[in-house]
Coordinates of C-alpha atoms and ligand atoms in Angstrom, one line a residue:
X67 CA -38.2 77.3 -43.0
X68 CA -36.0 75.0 -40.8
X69 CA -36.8 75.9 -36.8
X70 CA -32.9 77.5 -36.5
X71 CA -34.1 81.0 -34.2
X72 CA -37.1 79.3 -33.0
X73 CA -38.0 79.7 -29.6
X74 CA -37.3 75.4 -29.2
X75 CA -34.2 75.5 -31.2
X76 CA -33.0 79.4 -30.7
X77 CA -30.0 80.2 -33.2
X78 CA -26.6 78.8 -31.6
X79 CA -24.0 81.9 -31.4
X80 CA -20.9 81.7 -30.6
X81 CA -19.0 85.7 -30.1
X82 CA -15.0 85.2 -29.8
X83 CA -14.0 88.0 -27.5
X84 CA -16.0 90.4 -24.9
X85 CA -14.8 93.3 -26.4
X86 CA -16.8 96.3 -27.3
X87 CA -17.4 94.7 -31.0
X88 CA -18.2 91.4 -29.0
X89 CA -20.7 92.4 -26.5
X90 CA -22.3 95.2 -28.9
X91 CA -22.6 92.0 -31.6
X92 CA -24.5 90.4 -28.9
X93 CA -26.8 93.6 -27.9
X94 CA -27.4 93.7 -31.8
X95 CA -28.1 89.9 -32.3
X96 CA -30.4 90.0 -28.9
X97 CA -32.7 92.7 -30.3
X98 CA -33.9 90.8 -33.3
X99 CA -37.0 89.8 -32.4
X100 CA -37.7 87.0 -35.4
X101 CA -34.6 85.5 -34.2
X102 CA -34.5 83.7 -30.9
X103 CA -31.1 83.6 -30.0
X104 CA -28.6 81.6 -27.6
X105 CA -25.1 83.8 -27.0
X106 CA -21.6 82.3 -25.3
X107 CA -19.4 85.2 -25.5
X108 CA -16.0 83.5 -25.5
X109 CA -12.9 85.3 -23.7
X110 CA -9.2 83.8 -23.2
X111 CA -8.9 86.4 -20.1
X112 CA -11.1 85.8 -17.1
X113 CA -12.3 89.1 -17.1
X114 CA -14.9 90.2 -20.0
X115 CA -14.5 93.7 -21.9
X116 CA -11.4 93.7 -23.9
X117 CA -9.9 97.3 -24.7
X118 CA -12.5 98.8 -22.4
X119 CA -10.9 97.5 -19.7
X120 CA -7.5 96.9 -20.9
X121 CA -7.3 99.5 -23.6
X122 CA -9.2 102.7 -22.5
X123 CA -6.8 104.9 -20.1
X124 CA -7.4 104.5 -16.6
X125 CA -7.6 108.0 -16.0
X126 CA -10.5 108.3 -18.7
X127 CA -13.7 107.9 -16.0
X128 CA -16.4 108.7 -18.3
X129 CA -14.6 106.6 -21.3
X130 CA -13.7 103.9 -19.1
X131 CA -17.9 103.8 -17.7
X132 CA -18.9 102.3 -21.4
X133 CA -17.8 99.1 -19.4
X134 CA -21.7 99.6 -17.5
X135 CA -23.2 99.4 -20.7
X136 CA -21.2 96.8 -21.9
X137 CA -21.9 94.5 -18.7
X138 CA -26.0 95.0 -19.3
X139 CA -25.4 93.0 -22.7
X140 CA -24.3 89.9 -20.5
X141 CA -27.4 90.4 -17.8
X142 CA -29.3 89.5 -20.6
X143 CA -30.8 85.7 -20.4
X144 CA -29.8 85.1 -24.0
X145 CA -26.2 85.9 -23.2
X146 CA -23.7 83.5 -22.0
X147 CA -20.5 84.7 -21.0
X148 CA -17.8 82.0 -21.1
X149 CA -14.0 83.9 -20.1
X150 CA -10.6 82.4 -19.5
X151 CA -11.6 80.2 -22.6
X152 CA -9.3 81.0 -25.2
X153 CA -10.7 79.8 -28.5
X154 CA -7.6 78.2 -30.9
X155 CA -6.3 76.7 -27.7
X156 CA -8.3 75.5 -25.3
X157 CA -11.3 75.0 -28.2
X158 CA -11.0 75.0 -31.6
X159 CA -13.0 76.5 -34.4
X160 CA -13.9 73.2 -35.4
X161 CA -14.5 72.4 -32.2
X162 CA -17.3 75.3 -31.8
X163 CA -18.9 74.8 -35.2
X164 CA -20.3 71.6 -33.3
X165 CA -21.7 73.2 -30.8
X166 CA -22.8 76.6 -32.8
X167 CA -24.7 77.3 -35.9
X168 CA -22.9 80.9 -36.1
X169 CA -19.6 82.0 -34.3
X170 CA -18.8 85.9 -34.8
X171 CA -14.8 86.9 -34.4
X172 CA -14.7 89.9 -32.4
X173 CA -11.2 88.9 -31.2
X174 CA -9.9 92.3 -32.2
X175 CA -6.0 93.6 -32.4
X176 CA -4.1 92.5 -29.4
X177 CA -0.4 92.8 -30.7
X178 CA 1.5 96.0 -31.8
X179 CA 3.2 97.0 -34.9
X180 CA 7.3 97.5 -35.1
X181 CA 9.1 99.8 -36.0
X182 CA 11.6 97.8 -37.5
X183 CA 14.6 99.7 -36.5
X184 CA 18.3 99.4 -34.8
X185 CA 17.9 99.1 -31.0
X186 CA 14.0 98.6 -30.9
X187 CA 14.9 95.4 -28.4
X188 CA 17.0 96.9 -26.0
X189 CA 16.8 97.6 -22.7
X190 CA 14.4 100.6 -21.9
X191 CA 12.9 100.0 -25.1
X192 CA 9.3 98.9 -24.6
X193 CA 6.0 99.1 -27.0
X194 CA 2.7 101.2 -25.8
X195 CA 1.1 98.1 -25.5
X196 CA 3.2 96.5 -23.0
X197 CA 2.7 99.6 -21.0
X198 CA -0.9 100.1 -21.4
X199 CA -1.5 95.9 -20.6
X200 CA 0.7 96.6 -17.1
X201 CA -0.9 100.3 -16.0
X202 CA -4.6 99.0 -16.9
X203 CA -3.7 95.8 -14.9
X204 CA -3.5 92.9 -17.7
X205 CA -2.5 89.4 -16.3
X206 CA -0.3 88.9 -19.4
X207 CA 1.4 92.3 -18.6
X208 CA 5.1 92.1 -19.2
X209 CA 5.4 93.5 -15.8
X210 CA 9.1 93.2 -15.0
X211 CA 9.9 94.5 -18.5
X212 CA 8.1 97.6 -18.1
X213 CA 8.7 98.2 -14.6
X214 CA 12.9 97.8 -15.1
X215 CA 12.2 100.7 -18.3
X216 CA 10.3 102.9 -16.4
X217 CA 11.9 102.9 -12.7
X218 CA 15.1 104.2 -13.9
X219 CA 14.2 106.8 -16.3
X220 CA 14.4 110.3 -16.6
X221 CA 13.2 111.4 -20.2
X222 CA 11.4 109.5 -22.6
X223 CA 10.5 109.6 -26.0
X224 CA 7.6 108.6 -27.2
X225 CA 7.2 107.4 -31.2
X226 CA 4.1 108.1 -32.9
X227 CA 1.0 110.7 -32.4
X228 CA -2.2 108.8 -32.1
X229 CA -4.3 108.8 -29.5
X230 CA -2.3 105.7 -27.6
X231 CA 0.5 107.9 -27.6
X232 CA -1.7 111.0 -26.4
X233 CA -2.6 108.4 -23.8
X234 CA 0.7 106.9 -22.4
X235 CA 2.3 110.7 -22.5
X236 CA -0.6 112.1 -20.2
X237 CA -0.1 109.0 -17.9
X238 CA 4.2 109.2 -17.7
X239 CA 3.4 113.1 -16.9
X240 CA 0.5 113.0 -14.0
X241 CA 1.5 113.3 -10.4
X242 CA 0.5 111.0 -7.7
X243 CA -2.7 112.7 -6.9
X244 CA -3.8 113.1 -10.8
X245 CA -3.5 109.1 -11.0
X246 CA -4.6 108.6 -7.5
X247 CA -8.6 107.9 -7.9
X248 CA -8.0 105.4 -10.8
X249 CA -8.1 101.7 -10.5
X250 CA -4.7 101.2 -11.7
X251 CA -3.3 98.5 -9.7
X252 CA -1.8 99.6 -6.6
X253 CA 1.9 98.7 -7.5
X254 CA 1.0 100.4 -10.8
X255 CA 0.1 103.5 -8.6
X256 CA 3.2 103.2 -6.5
X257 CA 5.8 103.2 -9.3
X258 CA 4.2 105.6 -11.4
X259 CA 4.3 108.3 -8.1
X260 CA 8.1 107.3 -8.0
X261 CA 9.1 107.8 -11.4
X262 CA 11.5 110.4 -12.3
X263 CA 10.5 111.2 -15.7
X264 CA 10.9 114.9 -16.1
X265 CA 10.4 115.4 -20.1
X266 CA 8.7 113.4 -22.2
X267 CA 9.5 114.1 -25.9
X268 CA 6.7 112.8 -29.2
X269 CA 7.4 112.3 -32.3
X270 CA 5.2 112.3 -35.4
X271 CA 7.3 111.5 -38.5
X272 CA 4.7 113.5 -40.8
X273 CA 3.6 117.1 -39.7
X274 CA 1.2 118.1 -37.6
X275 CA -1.8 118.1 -40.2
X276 CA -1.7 114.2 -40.8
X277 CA -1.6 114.0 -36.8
X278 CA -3.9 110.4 -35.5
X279 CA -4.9 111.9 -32.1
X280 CA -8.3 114.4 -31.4
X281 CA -8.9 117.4 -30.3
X282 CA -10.4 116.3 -27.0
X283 CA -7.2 114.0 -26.3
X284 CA -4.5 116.5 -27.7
X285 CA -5.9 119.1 -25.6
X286 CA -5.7 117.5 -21.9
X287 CA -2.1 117.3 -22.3
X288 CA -2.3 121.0 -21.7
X289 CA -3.9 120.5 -18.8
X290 CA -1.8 118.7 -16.4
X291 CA -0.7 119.5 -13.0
X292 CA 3.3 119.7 -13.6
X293 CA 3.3 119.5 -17.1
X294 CA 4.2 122.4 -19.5
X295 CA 3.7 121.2 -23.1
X296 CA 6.1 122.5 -26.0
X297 CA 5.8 123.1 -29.7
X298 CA 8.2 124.4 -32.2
X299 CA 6.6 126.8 -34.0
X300 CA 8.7 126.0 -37.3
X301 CA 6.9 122.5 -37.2
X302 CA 3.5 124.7 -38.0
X303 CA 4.4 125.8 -41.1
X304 CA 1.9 124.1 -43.2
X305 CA 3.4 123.1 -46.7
X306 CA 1.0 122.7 -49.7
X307 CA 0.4 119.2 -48.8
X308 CA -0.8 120.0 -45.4
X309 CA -2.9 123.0 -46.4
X310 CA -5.0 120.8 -48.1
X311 CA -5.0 118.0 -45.8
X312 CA -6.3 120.6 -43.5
X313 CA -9.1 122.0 -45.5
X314 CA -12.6 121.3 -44.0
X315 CA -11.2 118.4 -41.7
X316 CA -12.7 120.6 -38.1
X317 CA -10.3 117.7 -36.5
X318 CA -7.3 118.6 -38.2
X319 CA -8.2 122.8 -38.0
X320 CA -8.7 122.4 -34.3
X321 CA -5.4 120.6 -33.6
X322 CA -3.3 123.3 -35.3
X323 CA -5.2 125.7 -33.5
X324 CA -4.3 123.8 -29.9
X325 CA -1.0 123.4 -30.8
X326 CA -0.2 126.7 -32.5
X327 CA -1.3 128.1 -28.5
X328 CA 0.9 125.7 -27.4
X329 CA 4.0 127.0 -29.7
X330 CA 4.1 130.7 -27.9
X331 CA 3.8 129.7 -24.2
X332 CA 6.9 129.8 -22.3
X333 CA 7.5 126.7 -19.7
X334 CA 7.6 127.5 -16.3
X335 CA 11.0 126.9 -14.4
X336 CA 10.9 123.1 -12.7
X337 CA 8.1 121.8 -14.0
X338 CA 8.2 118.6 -16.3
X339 CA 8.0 119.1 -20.1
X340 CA 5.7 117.2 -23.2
X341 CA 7.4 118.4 -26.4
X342 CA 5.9 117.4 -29.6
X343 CA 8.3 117.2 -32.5
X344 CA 6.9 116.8 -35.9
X345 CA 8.7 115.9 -39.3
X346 CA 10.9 113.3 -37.4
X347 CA 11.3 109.8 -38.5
X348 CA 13.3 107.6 -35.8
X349 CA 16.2 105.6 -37.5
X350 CA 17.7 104.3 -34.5
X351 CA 17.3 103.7 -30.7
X352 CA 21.0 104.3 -29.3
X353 CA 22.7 103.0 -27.0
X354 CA 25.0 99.8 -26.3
X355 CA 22.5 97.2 -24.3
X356 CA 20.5 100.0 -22.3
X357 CA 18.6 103.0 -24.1
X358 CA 20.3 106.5 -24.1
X359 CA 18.4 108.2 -27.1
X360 CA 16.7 108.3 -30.1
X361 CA 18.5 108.8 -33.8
X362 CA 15.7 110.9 -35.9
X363 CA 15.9 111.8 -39.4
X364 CA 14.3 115.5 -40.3
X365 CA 11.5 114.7 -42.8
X366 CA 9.4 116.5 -45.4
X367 CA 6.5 115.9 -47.4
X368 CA 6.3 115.8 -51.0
X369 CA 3.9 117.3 -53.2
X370 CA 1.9 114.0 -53.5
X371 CA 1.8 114.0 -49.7
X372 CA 4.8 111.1 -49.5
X373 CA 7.6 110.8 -46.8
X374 CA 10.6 111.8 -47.7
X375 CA 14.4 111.9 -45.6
X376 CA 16.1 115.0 -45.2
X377 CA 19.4 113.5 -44.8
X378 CA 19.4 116.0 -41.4
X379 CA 19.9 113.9 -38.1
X380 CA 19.8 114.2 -34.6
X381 CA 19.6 112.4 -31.7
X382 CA 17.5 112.7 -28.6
X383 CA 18.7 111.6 -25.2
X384 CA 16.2 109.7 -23.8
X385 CA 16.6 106.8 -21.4
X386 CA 12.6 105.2 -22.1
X387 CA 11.6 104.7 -25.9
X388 CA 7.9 103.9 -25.9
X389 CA 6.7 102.9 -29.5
X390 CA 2.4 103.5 -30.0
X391 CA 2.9 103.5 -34.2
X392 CA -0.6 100.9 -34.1
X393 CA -2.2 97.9 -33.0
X394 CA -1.9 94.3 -35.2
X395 CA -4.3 91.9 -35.7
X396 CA -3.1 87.9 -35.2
X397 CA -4.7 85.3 -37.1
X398 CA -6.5 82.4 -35.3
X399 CA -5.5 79.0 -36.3
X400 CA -8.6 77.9 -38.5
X401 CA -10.1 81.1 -39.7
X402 CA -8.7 82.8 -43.2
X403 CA -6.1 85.9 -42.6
X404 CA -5.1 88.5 -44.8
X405 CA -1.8 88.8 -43.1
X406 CA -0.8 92.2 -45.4
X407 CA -3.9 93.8 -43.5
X408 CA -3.6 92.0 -40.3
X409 CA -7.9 91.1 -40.5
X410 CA -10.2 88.6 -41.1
X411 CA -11.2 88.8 -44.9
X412 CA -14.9 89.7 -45.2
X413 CA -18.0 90.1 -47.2
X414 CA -20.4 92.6 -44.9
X415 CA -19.3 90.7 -42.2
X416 CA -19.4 87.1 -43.5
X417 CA -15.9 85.6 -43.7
X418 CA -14.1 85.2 -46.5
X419 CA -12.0 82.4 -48.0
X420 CA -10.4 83.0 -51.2
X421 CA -13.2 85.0 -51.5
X422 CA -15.5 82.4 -50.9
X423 CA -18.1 82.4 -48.1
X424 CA -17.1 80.8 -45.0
X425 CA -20.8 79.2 -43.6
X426 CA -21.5 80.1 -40.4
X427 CA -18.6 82.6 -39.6
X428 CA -18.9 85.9 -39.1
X429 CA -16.3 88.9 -38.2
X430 CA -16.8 92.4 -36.9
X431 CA -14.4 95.1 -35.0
X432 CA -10.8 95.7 -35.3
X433 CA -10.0 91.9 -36.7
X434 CA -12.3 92.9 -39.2
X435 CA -11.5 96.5 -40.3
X436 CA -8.3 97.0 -38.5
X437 CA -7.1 98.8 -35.4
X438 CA -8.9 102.5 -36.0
X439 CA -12.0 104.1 -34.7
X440 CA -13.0 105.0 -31.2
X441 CA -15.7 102.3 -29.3
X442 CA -18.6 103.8 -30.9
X443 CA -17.9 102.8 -34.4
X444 CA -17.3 99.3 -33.0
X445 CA -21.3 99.2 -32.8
X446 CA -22.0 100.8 -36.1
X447 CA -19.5 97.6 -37.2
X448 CA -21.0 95.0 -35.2
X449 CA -24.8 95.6 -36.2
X450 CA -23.9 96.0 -40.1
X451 CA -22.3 92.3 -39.6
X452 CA -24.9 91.1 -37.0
X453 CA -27.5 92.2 -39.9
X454 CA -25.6 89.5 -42.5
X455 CA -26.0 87.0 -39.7
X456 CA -29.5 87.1 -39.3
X457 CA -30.3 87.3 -43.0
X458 CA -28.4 84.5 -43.4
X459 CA -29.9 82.4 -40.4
X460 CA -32.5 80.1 -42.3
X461 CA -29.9 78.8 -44.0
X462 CA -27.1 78.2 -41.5
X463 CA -25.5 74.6 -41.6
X464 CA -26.7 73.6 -38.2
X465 CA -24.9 72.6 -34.7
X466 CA -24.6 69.0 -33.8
X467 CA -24.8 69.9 -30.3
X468 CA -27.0 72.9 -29.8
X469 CA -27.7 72.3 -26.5
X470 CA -25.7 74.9 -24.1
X471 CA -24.6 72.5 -21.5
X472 CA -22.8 70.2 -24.5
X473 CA -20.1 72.8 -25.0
X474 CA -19.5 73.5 -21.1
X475 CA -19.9 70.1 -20.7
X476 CA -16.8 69.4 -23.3
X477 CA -14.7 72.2 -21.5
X478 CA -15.3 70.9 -18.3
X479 CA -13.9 67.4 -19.8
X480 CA -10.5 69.4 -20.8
X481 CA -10.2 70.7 -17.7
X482 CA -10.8 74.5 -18.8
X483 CA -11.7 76.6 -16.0
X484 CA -14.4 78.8 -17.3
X485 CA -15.8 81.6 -15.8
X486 CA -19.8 83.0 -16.1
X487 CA -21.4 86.1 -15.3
X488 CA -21.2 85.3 -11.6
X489 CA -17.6 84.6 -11.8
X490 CA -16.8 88.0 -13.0
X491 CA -19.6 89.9 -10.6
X492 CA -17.7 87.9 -7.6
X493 CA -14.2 89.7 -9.6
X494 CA -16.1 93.1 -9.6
X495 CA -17.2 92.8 -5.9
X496 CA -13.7 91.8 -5.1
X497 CA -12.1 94.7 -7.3
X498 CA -14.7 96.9 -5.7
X499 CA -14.1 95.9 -1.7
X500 CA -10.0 96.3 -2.6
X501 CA -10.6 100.0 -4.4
X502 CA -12.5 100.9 -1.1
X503 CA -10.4 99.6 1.0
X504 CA -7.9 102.5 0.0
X505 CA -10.3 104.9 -0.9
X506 CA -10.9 104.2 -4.5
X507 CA -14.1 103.0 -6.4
X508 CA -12.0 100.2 -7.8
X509 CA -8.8 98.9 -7.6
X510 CA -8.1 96.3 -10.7
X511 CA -7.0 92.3 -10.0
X512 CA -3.8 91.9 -12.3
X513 CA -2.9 88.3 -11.8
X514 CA -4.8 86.0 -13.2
X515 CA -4.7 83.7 -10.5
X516 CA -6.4 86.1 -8.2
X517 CA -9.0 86.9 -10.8
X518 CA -9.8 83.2 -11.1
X519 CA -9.6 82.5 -7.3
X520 CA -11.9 85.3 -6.6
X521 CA -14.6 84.2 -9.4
X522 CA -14.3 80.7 -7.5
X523 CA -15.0 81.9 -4.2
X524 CA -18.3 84.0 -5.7
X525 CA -19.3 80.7 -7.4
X526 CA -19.5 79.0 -4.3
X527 CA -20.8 81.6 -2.0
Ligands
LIG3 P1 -3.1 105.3 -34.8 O1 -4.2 106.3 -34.5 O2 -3.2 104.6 -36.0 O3 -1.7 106.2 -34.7 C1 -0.5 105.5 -35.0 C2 0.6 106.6 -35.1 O4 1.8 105.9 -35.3 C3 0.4 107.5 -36.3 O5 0.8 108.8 -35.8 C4 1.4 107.0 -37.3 O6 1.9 108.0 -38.2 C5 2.5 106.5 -36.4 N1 3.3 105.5 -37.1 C6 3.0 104.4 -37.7 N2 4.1 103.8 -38.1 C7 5.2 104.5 -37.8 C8 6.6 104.4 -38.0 N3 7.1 103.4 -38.6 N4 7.3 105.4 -37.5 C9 6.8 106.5 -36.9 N5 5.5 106.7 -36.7 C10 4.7 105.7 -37.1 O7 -3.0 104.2 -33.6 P2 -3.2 104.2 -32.1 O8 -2.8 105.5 -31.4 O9 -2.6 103.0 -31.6 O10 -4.8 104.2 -31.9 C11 -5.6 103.1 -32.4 C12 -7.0 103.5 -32.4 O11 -7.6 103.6 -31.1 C13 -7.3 104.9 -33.1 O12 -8.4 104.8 -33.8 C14 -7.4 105.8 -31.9 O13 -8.2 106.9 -32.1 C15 -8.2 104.8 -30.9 N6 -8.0 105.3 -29.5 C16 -8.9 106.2 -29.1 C17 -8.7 106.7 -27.8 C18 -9.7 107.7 -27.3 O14 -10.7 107.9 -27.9 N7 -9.5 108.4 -26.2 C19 -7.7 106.4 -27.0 C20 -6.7 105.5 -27.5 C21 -6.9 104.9 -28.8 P3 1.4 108.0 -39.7 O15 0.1 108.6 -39.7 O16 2.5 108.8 -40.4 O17 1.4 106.6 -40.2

């Protein structure tokens, strides 16, 4: 057997994105013990944990605390954590197959789908992601854009009823003091206490039987401060198709059950409103450069459970549109794409090309399955691939340049400011000290240059 996972030459991974799928890859590939292995968990941001940090509501504490399980993957000695590289541009998959004798894509599914509708670029008009990246603090954030959409509005309408959209209507309808203990960024904090939004209206273009969100997440928009939630109870009535959708699924059952509550309570006098409106399809986002509603087709399903038009319209004022119909994957130059599925073809893990095994490159999470599932089955995903790596590591084409300071060493040379693990503790200690400072556990850095200054200053001392 050649001496690739030998304790002298330990197996050369390289993990692109810190991620869930990423640092739950790495937990998985460290706890083989016939393997030795030698991690770099690749990021492009400077700070590691992907969608727990950018993704998972900041309101969601004990969600949001995975992120300490996460960071005890990169305490261990076999892990490397290498952020603010972004691999395609500042590295190239070529590049790394010098330096690695494996590299896992756990890049996941940063971009969001379209609706591909009239008016879905104007003013006002924005997609969940692009709020979610500027509430949980993302350096990329299109802050200006989401800050101009939300500032002046009133009512909004948000399209689609997954859990995102659970996530970004709970967050438009806190008050100050619901938001207040989060480490949302402090201008974050500020705007979101100012906002006037006084109804905030959903729309699933199905019924509520093929609703995406859960229980758990449906349920706490019932239990907001100033929020009164509203259901038409003509949108219960389940039609064959959603009888049967229904049967057995506990989900589903409980969901009716919540929102059938929901359908005979009353709202209270001054208090803002979440109305969930089912069997609407938006057609149209109105309005002449700035939004003032949305156009919305009735819709019905057919016996085999298909979409169909009623030909019954009506438009909803609204003066914020926030689309959450799904992440998308992006390909990365180098690596095969199924760009129908937005995902890195695979075989158990092992990357595909024209259905032909790619040596040495492996894929697991979202860019591998697509954008579904909570963080848990991220692990499931990232063990059942980690397993095909290590079955597969005798006969791995090996690295040129195993050792670990030959890739930093190349990074260096283009003038990539990496960060480590004591980069990001020196973020966390500054996140922390600025959270306390105003009476939070945390308060998140947005810009990237004050992420990156503050990893520098921890570097030095
Ligand atoms: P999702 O669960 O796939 O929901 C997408 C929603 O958009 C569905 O209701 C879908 O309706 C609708 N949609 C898609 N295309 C549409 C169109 N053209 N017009 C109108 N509606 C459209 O996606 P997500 O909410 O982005 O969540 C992604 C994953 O992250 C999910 O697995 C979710 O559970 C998870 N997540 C979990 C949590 C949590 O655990 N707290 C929080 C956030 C996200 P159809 O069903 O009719 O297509």
């Amino acid at each position: 057997m050649p001496d690739n996972g030998s304790a002298t030459r330990p197996l050369r991974v390289a993990i692109i994105g810190s991620g869930p799928s990423g640092l739950y890859a790495a937990e998985a590939l460290t706890r083989h013990d016939d393997v030795e292995v030698s991690i770099d968990v690749f990021d492009r941001l400077p700070a590691p944990f992907g969608l727990a940090r950018y993704g998972v509501a900041p309101d969601h504490l004990a969600l949001r605390s995975v992120r300490n399980a996460l960071e005890t993957v990169l305490d261990d000695p076999a892990v490397r954590l290498l952020a603010n590289v972004e691999v395609g541009t500042d590295i190239s998959v070529e590049e790394l197959h010098r330096f690695y004798d494996a590299i896992v894509f756990t890049y996941g599914a940063a971009t969001d789908q379209r609706l591909e509708i009239r008016g879905e670029d104007l003013d006002g008009a924005i997609s969940a992601t692009e709020l979610v990246n500027w509430y949980c603090g993302h350096p990329d954030a299109a802050g200006e854009r989401v800050e101009a959409a939300i500032s002046a509005a009133t009512s909004a309408v948000v399209i689609g009823v997954g859990n995102v959209a659970v996530d970004v209507t709970r967050v438009l309808s806190k008050t100050a003091p619901e938001l207040d203990h989060t480490d949302m960024p402090q201008h974050v904090l500020d705007l979101l206490a100012a906002t006037s939004i006084t109804s905030v209206t959903v729309l699933g273009r199905r019924g509520p039987a093929q609703a995406a969100f859960t229980t758990k997440e449906l349920k706490e928009l019932g239990e907001l401060a100033d929020a009164d939630v509203l259901v038409d109870a003509h949108d219960l009535a389940l039609d064959p198709v959603s009888e049967a959708d229904i049967e057995g699924e506990r989900r589903r059952e409980r969901n009716l059950e919540v929102l059938e509550e929901w359908s005979t309570r009353t709202p209270a006098r001054g208090r803002r409103t979440i109305r969930l409106r089912f069997f609407s399809q938006p057609v149209e986002i109105v309005g002449p450069d700035r939004v003032t509603g949305v156009r919305v087709e009735r819709t019905r399903l057919d016996a085999d459970g298909s979409l169909r038009g009623t030909g019954e319209y009506t438009t909803i004022d609204a003066d914020l549109v926030v689309r959450s119909v799904g992440y998308q994957g992006m390909p990365l130059a180098g690596v095969p794409f199924d760009e129908a599925r937005g995902v890195i073809p695979h075989d158990e893990g092992r990357v595909l090309d024209d259905d032909t095994v790619v040596p040495g490159e492996y894929v697991a999470g979202w860019i591998k399955r697509g954008p579904t599932g909570i963080i848990g089955t991220n692990k499931k995903d990232a063990t059942a691939t980690v397993r095909s790596l290590i079955a597969d590591a005798a006969q791995l084409p090996r690295a040129d340049q195993p050792d670990p300071d030959a890739v930093t060493a190349h990074l260096e040379q283009q003038g990539v400011r990496y960060v480590t693990i004591d980069g990001w503790r020196a973020i966390d200690a500054a996140e922390i000290a600025l959270g306390e400072s105003r009476g939070r556990p945390r308060t998140t850095l947005h810009e990237r240059e004050a992420l990156l200054e503050s990893a520098r200053r921890g570097v030095r001392g």
